[in-house]
Coordinates of C-alpha atoms and ligand atoms in Angstrom, one line a residue:
Chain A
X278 CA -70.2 -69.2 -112.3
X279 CA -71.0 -66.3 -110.8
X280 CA -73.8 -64.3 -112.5
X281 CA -72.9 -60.6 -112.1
X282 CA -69.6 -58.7 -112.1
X283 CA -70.4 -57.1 -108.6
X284 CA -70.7 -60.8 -107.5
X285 CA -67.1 -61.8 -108.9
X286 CA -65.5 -58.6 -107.1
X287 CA -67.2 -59.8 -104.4
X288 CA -65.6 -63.8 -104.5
X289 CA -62.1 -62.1 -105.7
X290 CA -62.2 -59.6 -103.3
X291 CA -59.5 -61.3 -100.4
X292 CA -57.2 -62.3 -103.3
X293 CA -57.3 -59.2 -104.7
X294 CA -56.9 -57.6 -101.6
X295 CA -53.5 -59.9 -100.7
X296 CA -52.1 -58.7 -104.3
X297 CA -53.0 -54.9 -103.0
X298 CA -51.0 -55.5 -99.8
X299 CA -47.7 -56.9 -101.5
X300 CA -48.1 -54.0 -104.0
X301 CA -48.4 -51.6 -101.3
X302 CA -45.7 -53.4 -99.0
X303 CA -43.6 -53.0 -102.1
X304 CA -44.5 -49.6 -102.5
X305 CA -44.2 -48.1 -99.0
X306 CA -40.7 -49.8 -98.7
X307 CA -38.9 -48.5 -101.6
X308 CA -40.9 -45.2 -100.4
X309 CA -39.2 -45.3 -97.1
X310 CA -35.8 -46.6 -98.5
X311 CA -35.9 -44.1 -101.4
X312 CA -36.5 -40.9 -99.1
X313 CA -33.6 -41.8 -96.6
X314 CA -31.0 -42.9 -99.4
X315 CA -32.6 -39.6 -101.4
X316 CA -31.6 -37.7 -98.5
X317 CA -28.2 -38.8 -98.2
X318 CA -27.2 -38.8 -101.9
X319 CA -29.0 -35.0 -101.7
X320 CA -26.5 -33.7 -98.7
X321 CA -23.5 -35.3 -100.2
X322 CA -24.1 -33.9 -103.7
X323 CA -24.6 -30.5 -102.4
X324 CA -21.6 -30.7 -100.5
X325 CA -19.5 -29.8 -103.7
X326 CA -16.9 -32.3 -103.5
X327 CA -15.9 -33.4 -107.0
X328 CA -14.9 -36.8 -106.9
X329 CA -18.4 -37.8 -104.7
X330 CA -20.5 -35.8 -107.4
X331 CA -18.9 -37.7 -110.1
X332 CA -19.7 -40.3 -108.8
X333 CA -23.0 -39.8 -107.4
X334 CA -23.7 -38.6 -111.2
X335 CA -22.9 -42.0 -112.4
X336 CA -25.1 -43.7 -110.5
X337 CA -27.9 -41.3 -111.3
X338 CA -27.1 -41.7 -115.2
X339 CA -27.1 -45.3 -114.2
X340 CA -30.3 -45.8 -113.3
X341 CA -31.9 -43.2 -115.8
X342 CA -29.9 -44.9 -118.9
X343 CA -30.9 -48.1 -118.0
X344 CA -34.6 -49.5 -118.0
X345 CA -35.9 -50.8 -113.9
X346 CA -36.5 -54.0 -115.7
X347 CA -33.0 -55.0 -116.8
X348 CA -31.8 -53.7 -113.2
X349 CA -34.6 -55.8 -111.8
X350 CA -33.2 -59.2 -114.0
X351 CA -30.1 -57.7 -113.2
X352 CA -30.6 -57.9 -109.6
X353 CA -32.8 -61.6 -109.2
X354 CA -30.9 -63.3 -112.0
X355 CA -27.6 -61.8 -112.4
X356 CA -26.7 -61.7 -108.7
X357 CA -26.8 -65.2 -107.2
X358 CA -24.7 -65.8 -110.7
X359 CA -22.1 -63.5 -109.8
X360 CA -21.8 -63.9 -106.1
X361 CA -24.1 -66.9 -104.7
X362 CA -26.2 -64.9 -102.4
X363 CA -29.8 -64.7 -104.3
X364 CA -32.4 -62.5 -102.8
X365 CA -36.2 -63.0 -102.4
X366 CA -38.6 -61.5 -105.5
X367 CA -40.3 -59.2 -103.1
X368 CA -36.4 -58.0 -101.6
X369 CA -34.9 -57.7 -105.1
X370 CA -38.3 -55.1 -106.0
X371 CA -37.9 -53.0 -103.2
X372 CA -34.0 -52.8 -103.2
X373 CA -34.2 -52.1 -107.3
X374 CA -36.9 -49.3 -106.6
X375 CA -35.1 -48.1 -103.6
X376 CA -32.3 -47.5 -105.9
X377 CA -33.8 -45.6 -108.6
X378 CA -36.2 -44.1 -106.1
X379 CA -33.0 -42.9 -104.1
X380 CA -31.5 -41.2 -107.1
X381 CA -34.4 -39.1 -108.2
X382 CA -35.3 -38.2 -104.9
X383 CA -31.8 -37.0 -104.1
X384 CA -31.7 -34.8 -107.5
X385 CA -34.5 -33.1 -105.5
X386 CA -32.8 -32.8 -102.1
X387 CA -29.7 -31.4 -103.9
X388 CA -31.3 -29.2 -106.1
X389 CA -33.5 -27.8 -103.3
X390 CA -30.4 -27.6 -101.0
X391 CA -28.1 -25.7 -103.4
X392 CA -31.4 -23.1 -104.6
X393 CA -30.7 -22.1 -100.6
X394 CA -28.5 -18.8 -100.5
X395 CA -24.9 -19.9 -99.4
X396 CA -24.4 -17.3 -96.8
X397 CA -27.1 -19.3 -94.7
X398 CA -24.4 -22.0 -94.6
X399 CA -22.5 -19.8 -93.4
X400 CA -24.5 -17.8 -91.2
X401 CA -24.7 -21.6 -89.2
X402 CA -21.3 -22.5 -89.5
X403 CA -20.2 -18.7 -87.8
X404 CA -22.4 -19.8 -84.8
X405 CA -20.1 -23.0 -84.5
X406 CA -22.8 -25.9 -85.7
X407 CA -21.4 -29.0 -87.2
X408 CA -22.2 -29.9 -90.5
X409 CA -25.0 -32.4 -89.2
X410 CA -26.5 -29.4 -87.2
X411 CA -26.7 -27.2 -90.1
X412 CA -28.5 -29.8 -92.2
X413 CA -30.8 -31.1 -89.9
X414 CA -31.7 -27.5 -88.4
X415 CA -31.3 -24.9 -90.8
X416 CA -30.4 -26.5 -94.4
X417 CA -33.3 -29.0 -94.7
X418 CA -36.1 -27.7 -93.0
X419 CA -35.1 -24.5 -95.7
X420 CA -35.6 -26.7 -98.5
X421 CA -38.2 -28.6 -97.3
X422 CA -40.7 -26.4 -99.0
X423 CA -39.4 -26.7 -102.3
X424 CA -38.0 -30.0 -101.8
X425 CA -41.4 -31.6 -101.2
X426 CA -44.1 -31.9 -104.5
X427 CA -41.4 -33.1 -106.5
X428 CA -40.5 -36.0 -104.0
X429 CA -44.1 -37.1 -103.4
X430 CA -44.2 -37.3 -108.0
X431 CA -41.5 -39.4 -107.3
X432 CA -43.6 -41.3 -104.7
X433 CA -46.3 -42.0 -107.1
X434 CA -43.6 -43.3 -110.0
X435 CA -42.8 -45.7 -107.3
X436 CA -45.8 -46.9 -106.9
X437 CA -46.4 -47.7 -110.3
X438 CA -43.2 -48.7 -111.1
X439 CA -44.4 -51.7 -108.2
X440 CA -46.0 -53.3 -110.5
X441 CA -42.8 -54.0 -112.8
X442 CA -42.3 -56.8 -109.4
X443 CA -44.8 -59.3 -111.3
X444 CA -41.8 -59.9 -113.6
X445 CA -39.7 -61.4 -111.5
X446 CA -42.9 -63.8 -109.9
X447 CA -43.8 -61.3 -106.7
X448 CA -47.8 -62.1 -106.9
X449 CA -48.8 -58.4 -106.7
X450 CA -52.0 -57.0 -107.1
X451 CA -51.9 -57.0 -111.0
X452 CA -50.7 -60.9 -111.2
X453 CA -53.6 -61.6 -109.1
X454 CA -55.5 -59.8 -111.4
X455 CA -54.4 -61.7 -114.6
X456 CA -55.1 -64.9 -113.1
X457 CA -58.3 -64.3 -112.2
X458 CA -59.0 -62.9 -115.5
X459 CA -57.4 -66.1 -116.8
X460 CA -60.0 -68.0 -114.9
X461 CA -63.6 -65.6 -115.8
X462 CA -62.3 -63.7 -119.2
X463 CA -63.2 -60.5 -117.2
X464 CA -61.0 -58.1 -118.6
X465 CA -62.7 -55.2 -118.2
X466 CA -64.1 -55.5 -114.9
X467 CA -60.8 -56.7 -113.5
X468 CA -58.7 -54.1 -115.3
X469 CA -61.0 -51.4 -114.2
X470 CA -61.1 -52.1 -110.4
X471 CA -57.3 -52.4 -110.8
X472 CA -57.1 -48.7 -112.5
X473 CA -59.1 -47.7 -109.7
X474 CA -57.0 -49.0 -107.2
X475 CA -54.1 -47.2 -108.5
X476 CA -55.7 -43.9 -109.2
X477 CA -57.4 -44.0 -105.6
X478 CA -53.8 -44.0 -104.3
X479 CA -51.9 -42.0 -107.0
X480 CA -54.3 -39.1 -107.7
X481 CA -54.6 -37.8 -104.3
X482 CA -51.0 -37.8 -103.8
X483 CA -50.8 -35.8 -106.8
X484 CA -53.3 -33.5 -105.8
X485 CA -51.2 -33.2 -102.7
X486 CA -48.3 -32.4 -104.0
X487 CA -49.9 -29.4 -106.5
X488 CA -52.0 -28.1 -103.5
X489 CA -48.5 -27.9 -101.5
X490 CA -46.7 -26.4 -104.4
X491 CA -49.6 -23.6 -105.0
X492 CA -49.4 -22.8 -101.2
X493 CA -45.7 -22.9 -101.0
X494 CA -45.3 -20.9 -104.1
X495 CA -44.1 -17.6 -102.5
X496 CA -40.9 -19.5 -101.1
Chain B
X157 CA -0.5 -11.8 -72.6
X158 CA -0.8 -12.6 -76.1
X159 CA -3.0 -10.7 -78.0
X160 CA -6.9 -11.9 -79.1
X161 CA -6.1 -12.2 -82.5
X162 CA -2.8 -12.9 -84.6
X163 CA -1.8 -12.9 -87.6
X164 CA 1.8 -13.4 -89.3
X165 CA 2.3 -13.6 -93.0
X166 CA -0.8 -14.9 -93.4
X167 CA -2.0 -14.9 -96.9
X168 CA -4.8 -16.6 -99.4
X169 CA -5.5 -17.1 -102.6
X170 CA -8.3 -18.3 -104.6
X171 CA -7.0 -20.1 -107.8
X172 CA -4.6 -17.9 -109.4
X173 CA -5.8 -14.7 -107.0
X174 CA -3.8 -13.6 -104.5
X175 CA -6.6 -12.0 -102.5
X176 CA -4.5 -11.9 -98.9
X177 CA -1.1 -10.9 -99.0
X178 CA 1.7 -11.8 -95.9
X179 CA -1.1 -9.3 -93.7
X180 CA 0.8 -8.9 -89.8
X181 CA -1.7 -8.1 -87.6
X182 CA -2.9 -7.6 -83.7
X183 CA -5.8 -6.7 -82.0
X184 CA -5.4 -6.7 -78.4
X185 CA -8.9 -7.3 -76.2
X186 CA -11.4 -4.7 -76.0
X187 CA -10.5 -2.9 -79.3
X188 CA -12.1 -1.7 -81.8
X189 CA -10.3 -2.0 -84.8
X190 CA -12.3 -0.3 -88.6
X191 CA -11.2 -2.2 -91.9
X192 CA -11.8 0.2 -95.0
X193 CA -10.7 0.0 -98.3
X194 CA -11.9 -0.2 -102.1
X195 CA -14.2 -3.1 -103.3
X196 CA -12.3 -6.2 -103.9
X197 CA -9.0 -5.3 -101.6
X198 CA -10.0 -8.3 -99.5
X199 CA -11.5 -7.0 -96.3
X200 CA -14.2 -9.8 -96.0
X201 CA -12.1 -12.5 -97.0
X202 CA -9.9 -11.1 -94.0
X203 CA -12.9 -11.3 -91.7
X204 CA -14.1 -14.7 -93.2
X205 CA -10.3 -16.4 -92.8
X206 CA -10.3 -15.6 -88.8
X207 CA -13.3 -18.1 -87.9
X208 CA -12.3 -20.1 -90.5
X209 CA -14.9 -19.9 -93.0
X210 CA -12.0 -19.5 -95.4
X211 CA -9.2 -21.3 -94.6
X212 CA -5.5 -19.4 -95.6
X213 CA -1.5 -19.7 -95.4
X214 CA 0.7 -18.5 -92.7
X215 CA 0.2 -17.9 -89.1
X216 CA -3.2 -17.1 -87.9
X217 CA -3.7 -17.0 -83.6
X218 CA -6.5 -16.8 -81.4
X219 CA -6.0 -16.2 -77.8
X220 CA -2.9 -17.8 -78.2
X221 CA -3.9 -20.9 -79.6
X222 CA -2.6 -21.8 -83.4
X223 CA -5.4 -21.8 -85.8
X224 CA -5.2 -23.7 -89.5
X225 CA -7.6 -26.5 -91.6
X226 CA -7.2 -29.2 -88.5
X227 CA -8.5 -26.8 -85.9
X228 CA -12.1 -27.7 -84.3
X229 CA -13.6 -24.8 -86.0
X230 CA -16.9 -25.2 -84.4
X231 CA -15.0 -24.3 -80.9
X232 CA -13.3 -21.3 -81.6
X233 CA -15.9 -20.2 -83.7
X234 CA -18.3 -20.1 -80.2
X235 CA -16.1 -17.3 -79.4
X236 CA -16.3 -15.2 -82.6
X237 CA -19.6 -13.7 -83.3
X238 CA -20.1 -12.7 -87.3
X239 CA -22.4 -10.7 -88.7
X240 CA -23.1 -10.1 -92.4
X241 CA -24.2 -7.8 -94.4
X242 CA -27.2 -9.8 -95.4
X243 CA -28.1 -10.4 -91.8
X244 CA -28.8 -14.1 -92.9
X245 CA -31.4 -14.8 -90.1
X246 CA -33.1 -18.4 -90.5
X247 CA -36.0 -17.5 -92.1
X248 CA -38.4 -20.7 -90.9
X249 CA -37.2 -19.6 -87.3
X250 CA -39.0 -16.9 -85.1
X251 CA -36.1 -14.0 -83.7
X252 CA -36.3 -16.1 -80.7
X253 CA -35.5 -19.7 -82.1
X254 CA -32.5 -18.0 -84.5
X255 CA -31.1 -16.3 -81.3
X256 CA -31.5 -19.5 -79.1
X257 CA -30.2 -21.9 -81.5
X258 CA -26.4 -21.9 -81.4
X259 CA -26.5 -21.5 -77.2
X260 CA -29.1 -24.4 -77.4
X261 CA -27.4 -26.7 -79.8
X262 CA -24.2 -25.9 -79.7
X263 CA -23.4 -24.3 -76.3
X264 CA -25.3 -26.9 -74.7
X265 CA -26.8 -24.5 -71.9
X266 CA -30.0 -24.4 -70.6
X267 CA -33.4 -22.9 -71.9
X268 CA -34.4 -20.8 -69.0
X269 CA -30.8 -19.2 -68.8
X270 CA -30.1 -18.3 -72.6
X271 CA -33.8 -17.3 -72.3
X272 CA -33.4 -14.7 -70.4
X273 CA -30.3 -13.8 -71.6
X274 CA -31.9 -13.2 -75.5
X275 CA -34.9 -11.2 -74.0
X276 CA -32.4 -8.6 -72.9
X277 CA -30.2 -8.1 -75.5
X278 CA -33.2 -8.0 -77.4
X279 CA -34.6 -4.9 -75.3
X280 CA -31.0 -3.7 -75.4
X281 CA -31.4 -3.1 -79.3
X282 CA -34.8 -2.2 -78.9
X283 CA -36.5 -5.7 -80.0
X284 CA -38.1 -6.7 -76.7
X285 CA -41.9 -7.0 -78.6
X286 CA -40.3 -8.7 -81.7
X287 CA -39.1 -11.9 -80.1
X288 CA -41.9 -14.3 -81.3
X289 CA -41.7 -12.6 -85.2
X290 CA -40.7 -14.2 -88.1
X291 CA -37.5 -12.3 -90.1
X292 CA -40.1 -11.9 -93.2
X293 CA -42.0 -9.3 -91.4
X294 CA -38.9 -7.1 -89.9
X295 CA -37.5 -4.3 -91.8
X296 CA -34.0 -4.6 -92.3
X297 CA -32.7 -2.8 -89.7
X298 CA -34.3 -4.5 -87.3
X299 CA -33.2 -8.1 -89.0
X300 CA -30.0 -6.9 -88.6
X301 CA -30.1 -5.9 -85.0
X302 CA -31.5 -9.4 -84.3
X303 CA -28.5 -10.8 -86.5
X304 CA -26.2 -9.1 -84.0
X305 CA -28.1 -10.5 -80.8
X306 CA -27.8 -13.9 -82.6
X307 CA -24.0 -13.5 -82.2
X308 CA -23.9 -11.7 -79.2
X309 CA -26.0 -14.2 -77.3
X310 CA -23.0 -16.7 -77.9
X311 CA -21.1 -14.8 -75.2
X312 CA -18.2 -14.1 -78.0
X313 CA -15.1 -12.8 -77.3
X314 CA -15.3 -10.5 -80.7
X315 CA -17.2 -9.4 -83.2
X316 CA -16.9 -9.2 -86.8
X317 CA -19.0 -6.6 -88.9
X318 CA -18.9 -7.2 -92.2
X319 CA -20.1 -3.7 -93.8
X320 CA -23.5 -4.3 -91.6
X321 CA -25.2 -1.4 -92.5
X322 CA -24.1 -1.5 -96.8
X323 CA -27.9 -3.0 -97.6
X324 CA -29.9 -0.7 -95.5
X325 CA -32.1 1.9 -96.3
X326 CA -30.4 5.5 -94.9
X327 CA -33.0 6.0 -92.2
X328 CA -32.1 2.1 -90.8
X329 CA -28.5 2.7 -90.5
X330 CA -28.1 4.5 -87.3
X331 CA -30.6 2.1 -85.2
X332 CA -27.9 -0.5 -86.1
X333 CA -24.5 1.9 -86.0
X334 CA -25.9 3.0 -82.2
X335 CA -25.8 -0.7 -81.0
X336 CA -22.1 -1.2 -82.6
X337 CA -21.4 2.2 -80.6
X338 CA -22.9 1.0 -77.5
X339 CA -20.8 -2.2 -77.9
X340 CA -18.0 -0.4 -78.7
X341 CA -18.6 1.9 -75.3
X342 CA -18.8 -1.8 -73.5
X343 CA -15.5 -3.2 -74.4
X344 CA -16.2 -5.2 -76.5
X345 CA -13.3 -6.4 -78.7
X346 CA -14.7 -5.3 -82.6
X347 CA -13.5 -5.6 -86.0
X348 CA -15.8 -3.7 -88.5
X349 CA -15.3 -3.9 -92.1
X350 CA -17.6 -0.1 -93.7
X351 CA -17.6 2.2 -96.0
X352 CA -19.4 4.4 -93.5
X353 CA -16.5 6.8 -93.2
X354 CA -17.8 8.8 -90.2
X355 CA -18.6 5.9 -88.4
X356 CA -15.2 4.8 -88.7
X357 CA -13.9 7.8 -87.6
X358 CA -16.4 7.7 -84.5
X359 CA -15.8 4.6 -83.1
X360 CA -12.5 3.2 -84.3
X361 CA -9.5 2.7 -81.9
X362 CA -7.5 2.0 -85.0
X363 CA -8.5 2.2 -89.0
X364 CA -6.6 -0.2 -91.1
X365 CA -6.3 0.4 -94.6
X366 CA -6.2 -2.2 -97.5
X367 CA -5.1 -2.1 -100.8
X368 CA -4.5 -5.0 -102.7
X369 CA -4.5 -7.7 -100.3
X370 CA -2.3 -6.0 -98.1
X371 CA -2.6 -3.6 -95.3
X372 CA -1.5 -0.5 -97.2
X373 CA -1.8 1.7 -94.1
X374 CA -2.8 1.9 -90.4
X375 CA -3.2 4.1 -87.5
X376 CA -5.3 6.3 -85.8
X377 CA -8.6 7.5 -86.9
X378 CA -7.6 11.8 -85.9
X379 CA -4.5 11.2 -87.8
X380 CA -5.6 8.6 -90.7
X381 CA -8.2 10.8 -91.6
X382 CA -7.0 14.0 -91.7
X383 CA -3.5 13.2 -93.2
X384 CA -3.5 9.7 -94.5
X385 CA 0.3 8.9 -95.7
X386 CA -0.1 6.5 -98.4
X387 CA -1.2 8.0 -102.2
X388 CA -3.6 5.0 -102.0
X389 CA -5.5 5.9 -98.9
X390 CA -5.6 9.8 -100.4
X391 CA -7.1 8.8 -103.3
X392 CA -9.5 6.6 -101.1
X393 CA -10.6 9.4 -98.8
X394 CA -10.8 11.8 -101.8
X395 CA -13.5 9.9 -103.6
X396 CA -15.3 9.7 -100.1
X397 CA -15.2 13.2 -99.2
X398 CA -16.4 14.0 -103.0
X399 CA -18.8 12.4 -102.0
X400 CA -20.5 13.4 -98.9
X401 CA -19.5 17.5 -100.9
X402 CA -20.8 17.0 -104.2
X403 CA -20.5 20.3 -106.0
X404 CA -23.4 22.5 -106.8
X405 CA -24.2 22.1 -110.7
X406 CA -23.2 25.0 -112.5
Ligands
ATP235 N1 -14.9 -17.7 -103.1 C1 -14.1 -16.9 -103.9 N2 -13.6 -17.5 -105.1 C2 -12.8 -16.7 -105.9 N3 -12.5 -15.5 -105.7 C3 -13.0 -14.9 -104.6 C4 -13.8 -15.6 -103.7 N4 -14.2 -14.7 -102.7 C5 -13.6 -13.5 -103.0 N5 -12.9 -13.6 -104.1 C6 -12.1 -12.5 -104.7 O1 -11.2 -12.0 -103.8 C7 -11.1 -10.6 -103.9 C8 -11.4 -10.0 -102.5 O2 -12.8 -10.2 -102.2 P1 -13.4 -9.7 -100.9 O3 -14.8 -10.1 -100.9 O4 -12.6 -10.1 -99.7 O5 -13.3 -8.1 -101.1 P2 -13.9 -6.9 -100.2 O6 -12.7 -6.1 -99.9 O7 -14.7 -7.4 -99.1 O8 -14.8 -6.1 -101.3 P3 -16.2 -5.4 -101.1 O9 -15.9 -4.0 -100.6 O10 -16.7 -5.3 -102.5 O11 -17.0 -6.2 -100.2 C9 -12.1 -10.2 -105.0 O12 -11.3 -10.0 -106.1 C10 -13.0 -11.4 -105.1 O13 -13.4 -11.5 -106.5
MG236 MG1 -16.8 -7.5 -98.7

């Protein structure tokens, strides 16, 4: 047995460590996933067609109504039922996160896109760009400002929300934690390096995103 | 030769508003054509429904070639410069990257070229020192002077005004009237929408009057102005030259 809780940390360190880099491979996927699908769901919401925002609503209430754990039973369980092809853990977490991540993120694309004056749409269609051009030059880098401390508090829900992966068996950095507290009874010490872990990645993030909204403010 | 623009019982409504109704009109190249009227008669939906940023009924021509939804917008609207009243510059662009952004992007030409090109329409307004500004720190005259290099540096074929000078301060108004003038004195092919009534006067080949949706009256500026036909356009003028004559209190 190991006679101090600095020594323990030390002996659990690499299996802690592997849980931290599935956690954060979960993480930084749906991250990824959730910014490009956010941006997508953002330019076609603000596009005001009515059909594709009733139905970009529905998916939004979707994932808001219901709780990431059903969607993530939903997803491992439910879908090799329904249609035979059964995912890995680790896939099913980052496409369920992707998914909610997507939605929120594009509430904040939209809503940043349509606090944009509407002439400046039109101000770049009358000098003949295409609706790509006038997203990618002039809409979104607009909206950018405003766009981004929401999107990284979305960031930092996603990567807590990775932990909701242990449910469905992905051996994340909080699994690995509970089995080694199984094996030394070290709650406290296990628990706390594991609430530092998170706030070491969460906090500055956060304190990103107020620093950007503080110098952004007069946008 | 057909004539720049065309339009033949064209018409739009929004909903249950009949904003633009069966309007005929021509405007041959190089003239300058002045749209006045009250508030709400239509004249910038006009403006907006000939490079398609508004999309109406009937026939609509331009240089000939038949414009309606299906048209590559985006291509004829190259040749049409608009300003607004707004100006609408980019306002995480420098002067510069607004003006070289549609020739870039859209034109396809080259840097050195449009370039050059910009850096003298910008000393032509006046702007040469401004070019590496952002819009946030030019007043509003000069952000509209930029707007109009922005749509001049497209090499259009006309240019739309859409009441240009209505959000300027009074002492900004003629730096951006001259350059009209001076485009007007190039040949350039214009259609201004303003309820600067002297201006109009000044520069118009033609003043076109709406009321309604429709063009109520049209003709020369000498003869509009001093004896407009229609009761409509009296009234019009009347409240103008009230106006610019208040009377002395008693
Ligand atoms: N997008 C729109 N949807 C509904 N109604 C509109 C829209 N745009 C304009 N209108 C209506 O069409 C009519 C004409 O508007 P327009 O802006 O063309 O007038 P205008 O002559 O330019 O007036 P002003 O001198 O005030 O600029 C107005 O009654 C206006 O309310
Ligand atoms: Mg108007």
């Amino acid at each position: 047995m190991p006679s101090s809780g600095l020594e323990l940390l030390w002996q659990v360190a690499p299996q802690l460590g592997r849980g931290a880099i599935q956690t954060l491979a979960i993480a930084l996927a749906a991250i990824l996933c959730s910014t490009l699908g956010g941006l997508l769901y953002g330019v076609l919401g603000s596009l005001g067609r009515r059909a594709l925002d009733a139905l970009l609503r529905f998916y939004l209430e979707l994932f808001r109504a219901i709780p990431l754990l059903v969607w993530l039973y939903l997803f491992f369980f439910g879908l090799p039922l329904l249609t035979g092809v059964s995912l890995s853990s680790f896939a099913c977490a980052v496409l369920v996160l992707s998914l909610w991540g997507a939605s929120e993120v594009g509430e904040v694309v939209r809503g940043g896109l349509q606090s944009l004056p509407r002439a400046q749409r039109e101000a770049g269609l009358a000098l003949g760009l295409s609706t790509w051009q006038l997203y990618r030059l002039v809409l979104i880098p607009q909206a950018l400002k405003r766009m981004t401390p929401p999107t990284i508090n979305v960031y930092t829900r996603l990567i807590k929300g990775s932990s909701l992966a242990v449910l469905i068996g992905v051996i994340e950095v909080i699994k690995v934690g509970q089995q080694i507290i199984e094996r030394t009874h070290e709650h406290v010490l296990i628990y706390g390096t594991l609430f530092v872990f998170f706030f070491l990645i969460c906090y500055p993030l956060s304190l990103a995103s107020r620093a950007l909204e503080r110098r952004w403010s007069y946008a | 030769m057909s004539a720049l623009i065309e339009l033949s019982g064209f018409s739009k409504r929004f909903g249950d508003t009949q904003v633009l109704r069966e309007i005929d009109l021509r405007v041959e190249r190089g003239e300058v054509v002045v749209i006045i009227g009250p508030s709400g008669c239509g004249k910038s939906t006009l403006l907006r429904c000939l490079n398609g940023l508004e999309i109406g009924e009937g026939g609509l021509q331009f240089a000939g070639e038949a414009l309606d939804a299906g048209s590559d917008w985006s291509r004829v609207r190259q040749r049409i410069g608009m300003v607004f009243q707004s100006y609408q510059l980019f306002p995480h662009m420098t002067v510069l990257e607004n003006i070289l952004l549609g020739p870039l992007q859209v034109q396809k030409r080259a840097r050195a070229e449009v370039q050059a090109q910009a850096e003298a329409l910008l000393t032509r307004v006046g702007l040469g020192e401004r070019a590496g500004a952002y819009p946030r720190e030019l007043s509003g005259g000069q952000q509209q002077r930029i707007a109009i290099v922005r749509a001049l540096c497209m090499n259009p074929e006309v240019m739309l005004f859409d009441e240009v000078t209505a959000a300027l301060d009074p002492e900004m108004v003629k730096e951006v009237l001259d350059v009209i003038l001076d485009l007007a004195d190039g040949g350039m092919t214009l259609l201004i929408v303003t309820h600067e009534m002297a201006f109009a006067r000044a520069v118009a080949d033609r003043i076109l009057f709406m009321d309604e949706g429709r063009i109520a009256e049209e003709g020369e500026p000498q003869a509009f102005f001093s004896a407009p036909r229609t009761a409509r356009a009296q009234q019009f003028l009347e409240r103008f030259s009230y106006l610019q004559n208040v009377p002395r209190r008693k």
